[in-house]
Coordinates of C-alpha atoms in Angstrom, one line a residue:
X92 CA 57.0 -16.9 28.9
X93 CA 59.2 -17.7 25.8
X94 CA 57.7 -18.3 22.3
X95 CA 59.3 -20.8 20.0
X96 CA 59.1 -20.3 16.2
X97 CA 61.1 -21.9 13.4
X98 CA 61.9 -18.9 11.2
X99 CA 65.1 -16.6 11.1
X100 CA 67.2 -19.6 12.6
X101 CA 70.6 -20.3 11.4
X102 CA 71.7 -23.9 11.0
X103 CA 72.3 -26.1 12.8
X104 CA 69.4 -24.5 14.9
X105 CA 66.0 -25.5 13.8
X106 CA 64.1 -23.5 16.3
X107 CA 64.6 -20.1 18.2
X108 CA 63.2 -18.9 21.5
X109 CA 62.0 -15.4 21.7
X110 CA 62.0 -13.8 25.3
X111 CA 60.3 -10.5 25.6
X112 CA 62.8 -7.7 25.3
X113 CA 65.6 -9.8 24.1
X114 CA 67.0 -11.1 20.9
X115 CA 66.3 -14.7 19.7
X116 CA 68.3 -17.4 21.1
X117 CA 69.2 -20.6 19.3
X118 CA 68.0 -24.0 20.6
X119 CA 69.5 -27.0 19.2
X120 CA 67.5 -29.3 17.1
X121 CA 64.7 -30.2 18.1
X122 CA 64.8 -28.5 21.5
X123 CA 62.3 -26.9 23.9
X124 CA 62.3 -23.2 25.0
X125 CA 63.6 -22.7 28.6
X126 CA 61.2 -23.5 31.2
X127 CA 58.9 -25.3 28.9
X128 CA 57.8 -28.9 29.6
X129 CA 57.4 -31.7 27.1
X130 CA 53.6 -31.8 27.7
X131 CA 51.0 -29.2 28.5
X132 CA 50.3 -28.5 32.2
X133 CA 47.7 -30.8 33.8
X134 CA 46.4 -34.2 33.1
X135 CA 44.7 -35.8 30.1
X136 CA 41.1 -36.5 30.6
X137 CA 39.1 -39.0 28.6
X138 CA 35.8 -40.7 28.8
X139 CA 35.1 -44.4 28.8
X140 CA 35.0 -45.5 25.2
X141 CA 36.4 -42.2 23.9
X142 CA 39.8 -40.9 22.9
X143 CA 43.0 -39.3 24.7
X144 CA 45.5 -37.3 22.8
X145 CA 49.1 -37.0 24.1
X146 CA 50.4 -34.0 22.4
X147 CA 53.9 -32.9 23.0
X148 CA 55.4 -29.4 22.6
X149 CA 58.3 -30.5 20.4
X150 CA 59.0 -28.6 17.0
X151 CA 59.4 -31.1 14.2
X152 CA 63.1 -31.5 13.6
X153 CA 65.1 -31.2 10.3
X154 CA 66.2 -34.9 10.7
X155 CA 64.0 -37.7 12.0
X156 CA 64.1 -39.0 15.6
X157 CA 66.2 -42.1 16.3
X158 CA 64.0 -43.6 18.7
X159 CA 60.6 -42.8 20.3
X160 CA 59.3 -45.0 23.3
X161 CA 55.9 -44.8 25.0
X162 CA 55.1 -46.6 28.4
X163 CA 52.6 -46.9 31.1
X164 CA 53.2 -48.1 34.5
X165 CA 56.5 -49.4 33.1
X166 CA 54.6 -51.5 30.4
X167 CA 55.5 -50.8 26.6
X168 CA 52.8 -49.2 24.5
X169 CA 54.9 -48.6 21.4
X170 CA 58.7 -48.4 20.6
X171 CA 59.6 -46.8 17.1
X172 CA 61.3 -46.6 14.5
X173 CA 62.5 -49.5 12.8
X174 CA 60.3 -52.4 13.6
X175 CA 57.7 -50.9 15.8
X176 CA 57.1 -52.8 19.0
X177 CA 53.5 -52.5 20.1
X178 CA 52.3 -53.7 23.6
X179 CA 49.5 -56.2 23.8
X180 CA 46.2 -54.6 23.8
X181 CA 47.2 -51.6 21.7
X182 CA 47.5 -52.7 18.3
X183 CA 44.5 -51.2 16.9
X184 CA 44.0 -48.5 19.5
X185 CA 47.1 -46.2 18.8
X186 CA 48.5 -43.8 16.3
X187 CA 52.1 -42.4 16.7
X188 CA 53.1 -39.0 15.3
X189 CA 56.9 -39.7 14.4
X190 CA 57.8 -36.1 13.8
X191 CA 56.6 -34.7 17.2
X192 CA 56.3 -37.9 19.4
X193 CA 52.6 -37.3 20.1
X194 CA 50.3 -40.3 20.8
X195 CA 46.6 -41.0 20.1
X196 CA 45.0 -43.6 22.3
X197 CA 41.4 -44.9 21.4
X198 CA 38.6 -46.9 23.0
X199 CA 39.6 -46.0 26.3
X200 CA 38.7 -48.1 29.2
X201 CA 38.8 -47.3 33.1
X202 CA 42.0 -49.4 33.1
X203 CA 43.8 -47.1 30.9
X204 CA 44.1 -44.4 33.5
X205 CA 47.5 -44.0 34.9
X206 CA 51.0 -42.2 34.2
X207 CA 52.2 -42.1 30.7
X208 CA 55.9 -41.8 29.9
X209 CA 57.8 -41.0 26.6
X210 CA 61.5 -41.1 25.8
X211 CA 62.8 -39.5 22.4
X212 CA 66.3 -39.7 21.1
X213 CA 67.2 -37.0 18.7
X214 CA 69.5 -37.2 15.5
X215 CA 72.2 -35.6 17.7
X216 CA 71.7 -38.4 20.2
X217 CA 70.1 -36.1 22.7
X218 CA 67.4 -37.8 24.9
X219 CA 64.2 -35.8 25.8
X220 CA 61.9 -37.4 28.4
X221 CA 58.5 -36.4 29.6
X222 CA 55.4 -37.8 31.3
X223 CA 51.6 -37.0 32.0
X224 CA 48.6 -38.4 33.8
X225 CA 45.6 -40.0 32.1
X226 CA 42.4 -40.0 34.0
X227 CA 39.6 -42.0 32.3
X228 CA 36.2 -41.1 33.5
X229 CA 33.1 -43.2 33.4
X230 CA 30.3 -41.7 31.3
X231 CA 27.6 -40.1 33.5
X232 CA 24.3 -41.9 32.6
X233 CA 20.9 -42.7 34.1
X234 CA 20.6 -39.2 35.7
X235 CA 17.5 -38.7 37.6
X236 CA 15.8 -36.6 40.4
X237 CA 13.6 -38.0 42.9
X238 CA 11.1 -35.6 44.7
X239 CA 8.0 -35.8 47.0
X240 CA 5.5 -38.5 46.3
X241 CA 2.6 -36.7 48.3
X242 CA 0.8 -33.5 47.1
X243 CA 2.4 -30.3 48.3
X244 CA 0.3 -27.4 49.5
X245 CA 1.6 -23.9 49.7
X246 CA 2.9 -22.7 53.1
X247 CA 2.9 -25.9 55.1
X248 CA 4.4 -28.7 53.0
X249 CA 8.1 -29.4 52.5
X250 CA 10.0 -30.8 49.4
X251 CA 13.4 -32.6 49.2
X252 CA 14.9 -33.0 45.7
X253 CA 17.7 -35.5 45.1
X254 CA 19.9 -35.6 42.0
X255 CA 21.5 -39.1 41.3
X256 CA 23.3 -40.6 38.3
X257 CA 25.7 -43.4 37.4
X258 CA 29.3 -42.6 36.5
X259 CA 32.2 -40.3 38.0
X260 CA 30.6 -37.0 39.0
X261 CA 32.5 -34.1 39.8
X262 CA 30.1 -31.3 39.8
X263 CA 26.3 -30.9 40.2
X264 CA 24.5 -27.6 39.4
X265 CA 20.7 -26.8 39.8
X266 CA 18.4 -24.5 37.8
X267 CA 14.5 -23.7 38.0
X268 CA 12.9 -22.6 34.7
X269 CA 16.1 -22.2 33.2
X270 CA 17.6 -19.8 35.9
X271 CA 20.4 -20.8 38.3
X272 CA 19.0 -21.8 41.8
X273 CA 20.7 -20.7 44.7
X274 CA 20.5 -21.1 48.5
X275 CA 18.4 -18.6 50.7
X276 CA 15.0 -18.1 52.0
X277 CA 13.2 -21.5 52.1
X278 CA 16.0 -23.1 49.9
X279 CA 18.8 -25.2 51.3
X280 CA 21.5 -27.3 49.5
X281 CA 23.4 -30.3 50.8
X282 CA 27.1 -31.0 50.5
X283 CA 28.2 -31.5 46.8
X284 CA 24.7 -30.1 45.9
X285 CA 23.2 -33.5 45.4
X286 CA 19.9 -32.6 47.3
X287 CA 17.8 -29.6 47.7
X288 CA 15.5 -28.9 50.5
X289 CA 12.6 -26.4 50.3
X290 CA 10.6 -25.8 53.4
X291 CA 8.0 -24.6 53.5
X292 CA 7.0 -24.7 49.8
X293 CA 5.5 -21.4 48.4
X294 CA 3.1 -21.0 45.3
X295 CA 6.1 -19.5 43.4
X296 CA 8.2 -22.8 43.9
X297 CA 6.0 -24.4 41.2
X298 CA 8.0 -25.1 38.1
X299 CA 10.7 -27.3 36.5
X300 CA 13.8 -28.1 38.3
X301 CA 16.9 -29.3 36.5
X302 CA 20.2 -30.8 37.8
X303 CA 23.2 -31.0 35.6
X304 CA 26.0 -33.6 36.6
X305 CA 29.5 -33.2 34.9
X306 CA 32.8 -34.8 35.0
X307 CA 35.8 -33.5 32.7
X308 CA 34.8 -36.1 30.0
X309 CA 31.0 -36.1 30.0
X310 CA 27.7 -34.6 31.4
X311 CA 24.1 -35.6 32.0
X312 CA 21.0 -33.8 32.9
X313 CA 17.6 -34.7 34.9
X314 CA 14.5 -32.7 35.4
X315 CA 11.5 -32.7 37.8
X316 CA 8.4 -30.7 37.8
X317 CA 7.2 -29.5 41.2
X318 CA 3.6 -28.8 41.7
X319 CA 2.6 -26.8 44.7
X320 CA -1.2 -26.8 45.3
X321 CA -2.9 -23.6 46.2
X322 CA -6.0 -21.4 46.0
X323 CA -8.5 -20.3 44.7
X324 CA -7.4 -16.8 45.2
X325 CA -7.1 -13.3 43.6
X326 CA -10.6 -13.6 42.0
X327 CA -12.2 -11.2 40.0
X328 CA -15.3 -11.0 37.5
X329 CA -14.8 -9.4 34.1
X330 CA -17.7 -8.2 32.1
X331 CA -20.2 -5.4 31.4
X332 CA -22.6 -4.1 34.1
X333 CA -24.9 -2.8 31.4
X334 CA -25.9 -4.7 28.3
X335 CA -28.2 -3.9 25.4
X336 CA -31.0 -6.2 24.3
X337 CA -30.5 -8.8 21.6
X338 CA -26.6 -8.4 22.0
X339 CA -24.0 -10.9 23.0
X340 CA -22.5 -10.6 26.4
X341 CA -19.8 -12.4 28.4
X342 CA -19.3 -12.5 32.2
X343 CA -15.9 -14.2 33.1
X344 CA -14.8 -15.2 36.4
X345 CA -10.9 -15.2 36.8
X346 CA -9.1 -16.9 39.7
X347 CA -5.7 -18.2 40.5
X348 CA -5.7 -21.9 41.7
X349 CA -3.7 -25.1 41.2
X350 CA -5.2 -27.3 40.2
X351 CA -7.7 -25.3 38.2
X352 CA -10.8 -24.4 40.1
X353 CA -14.3 -25.6 39.3
X354 CA -16.9 -22.9 39.0
X355 CA -20.8 -22.6 39.9
X356 CA -22.7 -19.8 38.5
X357 CA -26.1 -18.4 40.3
X358 CA -28.5 -16.0 39.0
X359 CA -30.6 -14.0 41.6
X360 CA -29.7 -16.9 44.2
X361 CA -30.8 -19.7 42.0
X362 CA -28.3 -22.3 40.3
X363 CA -28.0 -21.8 36.6
X364 CA -26.4 -25.1 35.7
X365 CA -23.3 -23.3 34.2
X366 CA -19.9 -24.7 35.7
X367 CA -17.4 -23.0 33.2
X368 CA -15.4 -19.9 34.1
X369 CA -17.2 -17.9 31.4
X370 CA -21.1 -17.2 31.7
X371 CA -22.3 -16.5 28.1
X372 CA -25.6 -14.9 27.1
X373 CA -25.9 -15.0 23.4
X374 CA -28.9 -12.7 23.0
X375 CA -29.7 -10.4 26.1
X376 CA -33.2 -9.9 27.1
X377 CA -34.7 -8.0 29.9
X378 CA -35.0 -11.2 31.9
X379 CA -31.2 -11.3 32.2
X380 CA -31.2 -8.2 34.4
X381 CA -30.1 -9.1 37.9
X382 CA -27.5 -10.3 40.2
X383 CA -24.8 -13.0 39.2
X384 CA -22.5 -14.8 41.9
X385 CA -19.4 -16.9 40.7
X386 CA -18.3 -19.7 43.3
X387 CA -14.8 -21.0 42.6
X388 CA -13.6 -24.3 44.5
X389 CA -10.3 -25.9 44.4
X390 CA -11.1 -29.7 44.9
X391 CA -7.8 -30.6 46.4
X392 CA -7.3 -27.9 48.9
X393 CA -11.1 -27.6 49.6
X394 CA -11.2 -24.1 49.5
X395 CA -14.0 -22.0 48.1
X396 CA -14.4 -18.1 47.4
X397 CA -17.3 -16.2 45.6
X398 CA -17.6 -12.9 43.8
X399 CA -20.8 -11.0 42.8
X400 CA -21.6 -9.1 39.7
X401 CA -24.8 -7.2 38.8
X402 CA -26.2 -6.8 35.2
X403 CA -28.7 -4.4 34.0
X404 CA -30.3 -4.4 30.4
X405 CA -31.2 -1.5 28.2
X406 CA -32.7 -0.7 24.8
X407 CA -30.5 -1.2 21.8
X408 CA -28.6 2.0 20.9
X409 CA -29.3 2.8 17.4
X410 CA -26.3 2.8 15.2
X411 CA -24.5 6.0 14.4
X412 CA -25.4 7.7 11.1
X413 CA -23.1 7.3 8.3
X414 CA -22.1 10.4 6.0
X415 CA -24.1 8.6 3.2
X416 CA -27.2 8.2 5.5
X417 CA -27.0 11.9 6.6
X418 CA -26.9 13.0 3.0
X419 CA -30.0 10.8 2.2
X420 CA -32.0 12.2 5.0
X421 CA -31.0 15.9 4.1
X422 CA -32.3 15.2 0.5
X423 CA -35.5 13.6 1.9
X424 CA -36.2 16.6 4.0
X425 CA -35.6 19.0 1.2
X426 CA -37.9 17.1 -1.1
X427 CA -40.7 17.2 1.6
X428 CA -40.1 20.9 2.1
X429 CA -40.5 21.4 -1.8
X430 CA -43.5 19.3 -1.8
X431 CA -45.3 21.2 1.0
X432 CA -44.3 24.5 -0.6
X433 CA -45.7 23.5 -4.0
X434 CA -48.9 22.1 -2.3
X435 CA -49.5 25.3 -0.5
X436 CA -48.9 27.3 -3.8
X437 CA -51.3 25.5 -5.8
X438 CA -53.9 25.3 -3.0
X439 CA -53.9 29.1 -2.7
X440 CA -54.0 29.6 -6.5
X441 CA -57.0 27.2 -6.8
X442 CA -58.7 29.0 -3.8
X443 CA -58.3 32.5 -5.5
X444 CA -59.5 31.1 -8.9
X445 CA -62.6 29.7 -7.1
X446 CA -63.3 33.1 -5.3
X447 CA -63.0 34.9 -8.6
X448 CA -65.6 32.6 -10.3
X449 CA -68.0 33.0 -7.6
X450 CA -67.8 36.9 -7.5
X451 CA -68.3 37.0 -11.4
X452 CA -71.9 36.0 -11.1
X453 CA -73.2 39.4 -9.8
X454 CA -70.9 41.6 -12.1
X455 CA -72.6 44.7 -13.8
X456 CA -71.0 45.1 -17.1
X457 CA -70.6 48.5 -18.2
X458 CA -72.0 49.7 -21.6
X459 CA -69.9 48.9 -24.6
X460 CA -68.1 52.0 -25.7
X461 CA -66.2 50.4 -28.5
X462 CA -68.2 52.3 -31.1
X463 CA -66.9 55.5 -30.1
X464 CA -68.1 58.4 -28.1
X465 CA -71.5 59.8 -29.1
X466 CA -72.8 56.5 -30.7
X467 CA -76.4 55.8 -29.8
X468 CA -77.6 52.3 -29.5
X469 CA -81.3 51.9 -30.0
X470 CA -83.2 49.1 -28.5
X471 CA -83.9 46.1 -30.6
X472 CA -87.3 46.4 -32.1
X473 CA -87.0 43.1 -34.3
X474 CA -89.6 41.4 -32.0
X475 CA -92.1 44.0 -32.4
X476 CA -93.3 46.8 -30.3
X477 CA -93.8 46.2 -26.6
X478 CA -92.0 42.9 -26.8
X479 CA -90.2 42.1 -23.5
X480 CA -87.2 39.9 -23.5
X481 CA -87.0 37.9 -20.4
X482 CA -83.7 36.6 -19.1
X483 CA -82.6 33.2 -19.9
X484 CA -83.4 30.8 -16.9
X485 CA -82.6 27.5 -18.7
X486 CA -79.8 26.9 -16.3
X487 CA -81.9 27.0 -13.2
X488 CA -82.0 29.4 -10.5
X489 CA -78.8 30.1 -8.7
X490 CA -76.6 29.1 -11.5
X491 CA -73.4 31.1 -11.7
X492 CA -71.8 31.8 -15.1
X493 CA -68.3 33.1 -14.9
X494 CA -67.1 34.9 -17.9
X495 CA -64.4 33.4 -20.0
X496 CA -61.4 35.8 -19.9
X497 CA -59.2 33.8 -22.1
X498 CA -60.1 36.0 -25.2
X499 CA -58.8 39.3 -23.9
X500 CA -60.6 42.3 -22.4
X501 CA -63.8 43.4 -24.0
X502 CA -64.9 40.0 -25.0
X503 CA -68.7 39.1 -24.0
X504 CA -69.5 35.3 -23.4
X505 CA -73.2 34.4 -23.6
X506 CA -74.3 31.6 -21.3
X507 CA -74.5 28.1 -22.9
X508 CA -78.0 26.8 -22.1
X509 CA -77.7 23.5 -24.0
X510 CA -77.2 21.5 -20.8
X511 CA -80.7 22.1 -19.3
X512 CA -81.8 23.5 -16.1
X513 CA -79.9 22.5 -13.0
X514 CA -76.5 22.0 -14.8
X515 CA -73.4 23.2 -12.7
X516 CA -70.9 25.2 -14.4
X517 CA -71.5 27.5 -17.3
X518 CA -70.5 26.7 -20.8
X519 CA -69.5 29.7 -22.8
X520 CA -69.3 30.5 -26.4
X521 CA -66.8 33.1 -27.5
X522 CA -68.5 36.2 -29.0
X523 CA -66.2 38.8 -30.4
X524 CA -66.6 42.6 -29.8
X525 CA -69.8 44.1 -31.2
X526 CA -69.6 45.2 -34.8
X527 CA -70.8 48.7 -35.5
X528 CA -74.6 48.4 -36.5
X529 CA -75.7 49.3 -39.9
X530 CA -76.9 52.7 -40.6
X531 CA -80.8 53.0 -39.7
X532 CA -80.5 49.8 -37.6
X533 CA -80.7 49.1 -33.7
X534 CA -78.5 47.0 -31.6
X535 CA -80.4 44.0 -30.6
X536 CA -79.8 41.4 -27.8
X537 CA -78.9 38.0 -28.9
X538 CA -79.4 35.0 -26.9
X539 CA -77.1 31.9 -27.2
X540 CA -79.1 28.7 -27.2

């Protein structure tokens, strides 16, 4: 195929043709490459009310054309230049390109269809002729799909879908849910694809069907939603078999059905009044333990299926201990252990002190040797000869007087009898270690009153 271009040409040539593997060849103005027609191959298509373009393959010449004439069916459309002669009905509908001879025709009608011819006279008095076909198509409108008027039931109903529209229709294509629909299985197409037959319908034939009608100038679409009734089927129950008291629980009945199924829940064989897919227990109690049954019914097909579910209730599981809680418990245990240890310690100490106080009552005190060896302590004769000093019984019989050891070893504590007989617990006066007796005197006993 030759390629035309307007460079590297030597006058009087205005265009050159380049053939693969050869040098450019000159074409007299305006000219066409060898084997090339005045118009592109094929007809010109237009839609009613639209615009048609008749574009030539001519290269604009260096000098204007002497004459351009367009006709259709032998009738004049326009003749130019000079005083342009425009045919009736074309005055406001055409535009002529005087450098290439191309023509634009607007506001097309069905009557504009036909063979269009052009004759061009160049500045060198050469005549170039050409023709092309215009086909004006009626716009496609009012597209519609007609389908079954009765209910369809899976596996035994049949369906016919017919696509119709006004206008010139050249092709019809079908899709289902956006995917191309092809013949095969239970699907059959009629001639020109205007009708689709499905027999018998299946549950997967549910969905939206679209037909697209086209012609070279326009297109239109129509849709139809097919409903195939089936079910209920593939029924299951979703939910726990063990629930904790006071917690929320849900038992859900799942089923496939068109139209949607209606539900009935039974508990231990008794109606519950629940007719939803989900059976809700907001706060579980032990009374909720038992057997549950879900009945699903398709009111259109009349089919009913059931499934059972058992539920047992247990005590609430205590929440897991957090690290902070564990640390708190550990501290509390340590405090308890310390408290018990302190209690035992003080209890044992107190018991030992009581034991010591009890045994002090019968202690025999050794003679005071603080005066050194060899010292003789004569009896006190200040009360006269033969005087007996009876022991102090002012505290009553059985009174135990524990010695006060807070003053250090060797300190003698005489009992305090100021409380009278029967008083419990001795009151002691601190008495320092005995002083050496004056010469010639005797050690005497002194009672503390």
